[in-house]
């Protein structure tokens, strides 16, 4: 994964760790899509998305508590909680994205997928969560050998 060797998530803790991971993966996911490594880019953006939601939950647990119906055991439940609480507007089709991620992991990404459109949709969610914008120059330098 793009964050290996660039950060120590445990050292950063449950709030700063997922935020840094999300940002590193946004940068790397965008690069991979631009390089035509579509399956890898999708998988990397999926990790960024999950990390961003976990960061938001860790940083804002009290604000979300009234909307929670128990544990947020999986990413779909966490996404639904963020929509229910008004953090996300619900315009992102998480189920379709989850299907796309599974297809990418199996090497079956649909030929009609527009990587630029996917990146725009991911960026909209990252803006709503407050993960973006960020200064990429503040991130550790990327190692081009990471894929």
PDB file of C-alpha atoms in Angstrom, residues 23-147:
ATOM      1  CA  UNK A  23      -4.447  11.667   2.177  1.00  0.00           C
ATOM      2  CA  UNK A  24      -1.549   9.474   1.089  1.00  0.00           C
ATOM      3  CA  UNK A  25      -3.969   7.134  -0.654  1.00  0.00           C
ATOM      4  CA  UNK A  26      -5.849   9.961  -2.377  1.00  0.00           C
ATOM      5  CA  UNK A  27      -2.558  11.171  -3.822  1.00  0.00           C
ATOM      6  CA  UNK A  28      -1.476   7.682  -4.858  1.00  0.00           C
ATOM      7  CA  UNK A  29      -4.909   6.658  -6.143  1.00  0.00           C
ATOM      8  CA  UNK A  30      -5.043   9.742  -8.368  1.00  0.00           C
ATOM      9  CA  UNK A  31      -1.534   8.997  -9.687  1.00  0.00           C
ATOM     10  CA  UNK A  32      -2.394   5.376 -10.413  1.00  0.00           C
ATOM     11  CA  UNK A  33      -5.560   6.342 -12.286  1.00  0.00           C
ATOM     12  CA  UNK A  34      -3.584   8.887 -14.321  1.00  0.00           C
ATOM     13  CA  UNK A  35      -1.005   6.202 -15.141  1.00  0.00           C
ATOM     14  CA  UNK A  36      -3.728   3.887 -16.424  1.00  0.00           C
ATOM     15  CA  UNK A  37      -3.384   1.503 -13.468  1.00  0.00           C
ATOM     16  CA  UNK A  38      -7.141   1.608 -13.021  1.00  0.00           C
ATOM     17  CA  UNK A  39      -7.671  -1.479 -10.842  1.00  0.00           C
ATOM     18  CA  UNK A  40      -4.872  -0.455  -8.480  1.00  0.00           C
ATOM     19  CA  UNK A  41      -6.123   3.127  -8.411  1.00  0.00           C
ATOM     20  CA  UNK A  42      -9.638   2.027  -7.479  1.00  0.00           C
ATOM     21  CA  UNK A  43      -8.359  -0.221  -4.688  1.00  0.00           C
ATOM     22  CA  UNK A  44      -6.170   2.585  -3.363  1.00  0.00           C
ATOM     23  CA  UNK A  45      -9.064   5.057  -3.413  1.00  0.00           C
ATOM     24  CA  UNK A  46     -11.244   2.526  -1.594  1.00  0.00           C
ATOM     25  CA  UNK A  47      -8.685   2.437   1.200  1.00  0.00           C
ATOM     26  CA  UNK A  48      -8.593   6.251   1.204  1.00  0.00           C
ATOM     27  CA  UNK A  49     -12.385   6.363   1.466  1.00  0.00           C
ATOM     28  CA  UNK A  50     -12.516   3.894   4.369  1.00  0.00           C
ATOM     29  CA  UNK A  51      -9.663   5.636   6.169  1.00  0.00           C
ATOM     30  CA  UNK A  52     -11.366   9.004   5.740  1.00  0.00           C
ATOM     31  CA  UNK A  53     -14.609   7.723   7.232  1.00  0.00           C
ATOM     32  CA  UNK A  54     -12.743   6.131  10.155  1.00  0.00           C
ATOM     33  CA  UNK A  55     -10.894   9.397  10.734  1.00  0.00           C
ATOM     34  CA  UNK A  56     -14.137  11.351  10.772  1.00  0.00           C
ATOM     35  CA  UNK A  57     -15.707   8.932  13.226  1.00  0.00           C
ATOM     36  CA  UNK A  58     -12.675   9.052  15.538  1.00  0.00           C
ATOM     37  CA  UNK A  59     -12.507  12.848  15.423  1.00  0.00           C
ATOM     38  CA  UNK A  60     -16.261  13.432  15.796  1.00  0.00           C
ATOM     39  CA  UNK A  61     -17.620  10.464  17.736  1.00  0.00           C
ATOM     40  CA  UNK A  62     -19.669  12.632  20.140  1.00  0.00           C
ATOM     41  CA  UNK A  63     -21.325  14.527  17.302  1.00  0.00           C
ATOM     42  CA  UNK A  64     -22.317  11.270  15.573  1.00  0.00           C
ATOM     43  CA  UNK A  65     -23.400   9.384  18.714  1.00  0.00           C
ATOM     44  CA  UNK A  66     -27.071  10.494  18.614  1.00  0.00           C
ATOM     45  CA  UNK A  67     -27.398   9.057  15.093  1.00  0.00           C
ATOM     46  CA  UNK A  68     -25.621   5.752  15.768  1.00  0.00           C
ATOM     47  CA  UNK A  69     -27.719   2.617  16.077  1.00  0.00           C
ATOM     48  CA  UNK A  70     -24.938   0.536  17.561  1.00  0.00           C
ATOM     49  CA  UNK A  71     -21.540  -0.356  16.240  1.00  0.00           C
ATOM     50  CA  UNK A  72     -20.408   0.754  12.821  1.00  0.00           C
ATOM     51  CA  UNK A  73     -18.989  -2.643  12.003  1.00  0.00           C
ATOM     52  CA  UNK A  74     -18.568  -2.221   8.285  1.00  0.00           C
ATOM     53  CA  UNK A  75     -17.931   0.559   5.818  1.00  0.00           C
ATOM     54  CA  UNK A  76     -21.498   0.608   4.477  1.00  0.00           C
ATOM     55  CA  UNK A  77     -22.840   1.141   8.013  1.00  0.00           C
ATOM     56  CA  UNK A  78     -20.333   3.917   8.602  1.00  0.00           C
ATOM     57  CA  UNK A  79     -21.248   5.578   5.300  1.00  0.00           C
ATOM     58  CA  UNK A  80     -24.954   5.340   6.199  1.00  0.00           C
ATOM     59  CA  UNK A  81     -24.243   6.882   9.618  1.00  0.00           C
ATOM     60  CA  UNK A  82     -22.391   9.792   8.013  1.00  0.00           C
ATOM     61  CA  UNK A  83     -25.303  10.375   5.631  1.00  0.00           C
ATOM     62  CA  UNK A  84     -27.891  10.090   8.424  1.00  0.00           C
ATOM     63  CA  UNK A  85     -25.968  12.584  10.534  1.00  0.00           C
ATOM     64  CA  UNK A  86     -25.770  15.076   7.648  1.00  0.00           C
ATOM     65  CA  UNK A  87     -21.994  14.913   7.255  1.00  0.00           C
ATOM     66  CA  UNK A  88     -22.338  13.427   3.764  1.00  0.00           C
ATOM     67  CA  UNK A  89     -25.141  14.441   1.421  1.00  0.00           C
ATOM     68  CA  UNK A  90     -25.791  10.872   0.212  1.00  0.00           C
ATOM     69  CA  UNK A  91     -25.215  11.675  -3.464  1.00  0.00           C
ATOM     70  CA  UNK A  92     -22.308   9.217  -3.672  1.00  0.00           C
ATOM     71  CA  UNK A  93     -23.517   5.730  -4.574  1.00  0.00           C
ATOM     72  CA  UNK A  94     -21.551   3.729  -2.030  1.00  0.00           C
ATOM     73  CA  UNK A  95     -23.045   0.389  -3.085  1.00  0.00           C
ATOM     74  CA  UNK A  96     -22.035   0.962  -6.711  1.00  0.00           C
ATOM     75  CA  UNK A  97     -18.552   1.972  -5.553  1.00  0.00           C
ATOM     76  CA  UNK A  98     -18.279  -1.154  -3.411  1.00  0.00           C
ATOM     77  CA  UNK A  99     -19.256  -3.275  -6.438  1.00  0.00           C
ATOM     78  CA  UNK A 100     -16.662  -1.430  -8.547  1.00  0.00           C
ATOM     79  CA  UNK A 101     -13.988  -2.081  -5.918  1.00  0.00           C
ATOM     80  CA  UNK A 102     -14.796  -5.785  -5.896  1.00  0.00           C
ATOM     81  CA  UNK A 103     -14.665  -5.873  -9.697  1.00  0.00           C
ATOM     82  CA  UNK A 104     -11.305  -4.078  -9.657  1.00  0.00           C
ATOM     83  CA  UNK A 105      -9.893  -6.516  -7.115  1.00  0.00           C
ATOM     84  CA  UNK A 106     -10.888  -9.322  -9.479  1.00  0.00           C
ATOM     85  CA  UNK A 107      -9.432  -7.512 -12.505  1.00  0.00           C
ATOM     86  CA  UNK A 108     -12.883  -6.956 -14.023  1.00  0.00           C
ATOM     87  CA  UNK A 109     -13.193  -3.157 -14.035  1.00  0.00           C
ATOM     88  CA  UNK A 110     -15.872  -2.142 -16.561  1.00  0.00           C
ATOM     89  CA  UNK A 111     -14.373  -0.774 -19.780  1.00  0.00           C
ATOM     90  CA  UNK A 112     -16.806   2.159 -19.761  1.00  0.00           C
ATOM     91  CA  UNK A 113     -15.513   3.462 -16.415  1.00  0.00           C
ATOM     92  CA  UNK A 114     -14.340   7.075 -16.590  1.00  0.00           C
ATOM     93  CA  UNK A 115     -11.432   7.351 -14.112  1.00  0.00           C
ATOM     94  CA  UNK A 116     -11.592  11.160 -14.111  1.00  0.00           C
ATOM     95  CA  UNK A 117     -15.290  11.074 -13.180  1.00  0.00           C
ATOM     96  CA  UNK A 118     -14.594   8.551 -10.419  1.00  0.00           C
ATOM     97  CA  UNK A 119     -11.871  10.800  -9.021  1.00  0.00           C
ATOM     98  CA  UNK A 120     -14.249  13.775  -9.042  1.00  0.00           C
ATOM     99  CA  UNK A 121     -16.849  11.781  -7.115  1.00  0.00           C
ATOM    100  CA  UNK A 122     -14.282  10.654  -4.537  1.00  0.00           C
ATOM    101  CA  UNK A 123     -13.028  14.234  -4.162  1.00  0.00           C
ATOM    102  CA  UNK A 124     -16.587  15.468  -3.475  1.00  0.00           C
ATOM    103  CA  UNK A 125     -16.881  13.023  -0.575  1.00  0.00           C
ATOM    104  CA  UNK A 126     -13.434  13.936   0.713  1.00  0.00           C
ATOM    105  CA  UNK A 127     -14.408  17.615   0.672  1.00  0.00           C
ATOM    106  CA  UNK A 128     -17.590  16.862   2.636  1.00  0.00           C
ATOM    107  CA  UNK A 129     -15.600  14.899   5.202  1.00  0.00           C
ATOM    108  CA  UNK A 130     -12.990  17.642   5.497  1.00  0.00           C
ATOM    109  CA  UNK A 131     -10.111  15.459   4.329  1.00  0.00           C
ATOM    110  CA  UNK A 132      -9.599  17.703   1.302  1.00  0.00           C
ATOM    111  CA  UNK A 133      -8.227  20.125   0.436  1.00  0.00           C
ATOM    112  CA  UNK A 134      -4.750  19.463   1.744  1.00  0.00           C
ATOM    113  CA  UNK A 135      -1.245  20.484   0.824  1.00  0.00           C
ATOM    114  CA  UNK A 136       0.364  17.531  -0.927  1.00  0.00           C
ATOM    115  CA  UNK A 137       3.795  19.019  -0.325  1.00  0.00           C
ATOM    116  CA  UNK A 138       3.186  18.532   3.419  1.00  0.00           C
ATOM    117  CA  UNK A 139       2.957  14.759   2.877  1.00  0.00           C
ATOM    118  CA  UNK A 140       6.025  12.526   2.943  1.00  0.00           C
ATOM    119  CA  UNK A 141       7.606  12.213  -0.489  1.00  0.00           C
ATOM    120  CA  UNK A 142       6.125   9.436  -2.558  1.00  0.00           C
ATOM    121  CA  UNK A 143       8.335   6.540  -3.562  1.00  0.00           C
ATOM    122  CA  UNK A 144       7.694   5.859  -7.266  1.00  0.00           C
ATOM    123  CA  UNK A 145       8.731   2.247  -6.692  1.00  0.00           C
ATOM    124  CA  UNK A 146       5.558   1.625  -4.670  1.00  0.00           C
ATOM    125  CA  UNK A 147       3.879   0.617  -7.932  1.00  0.00           C
TER     126      UNK A 147
END
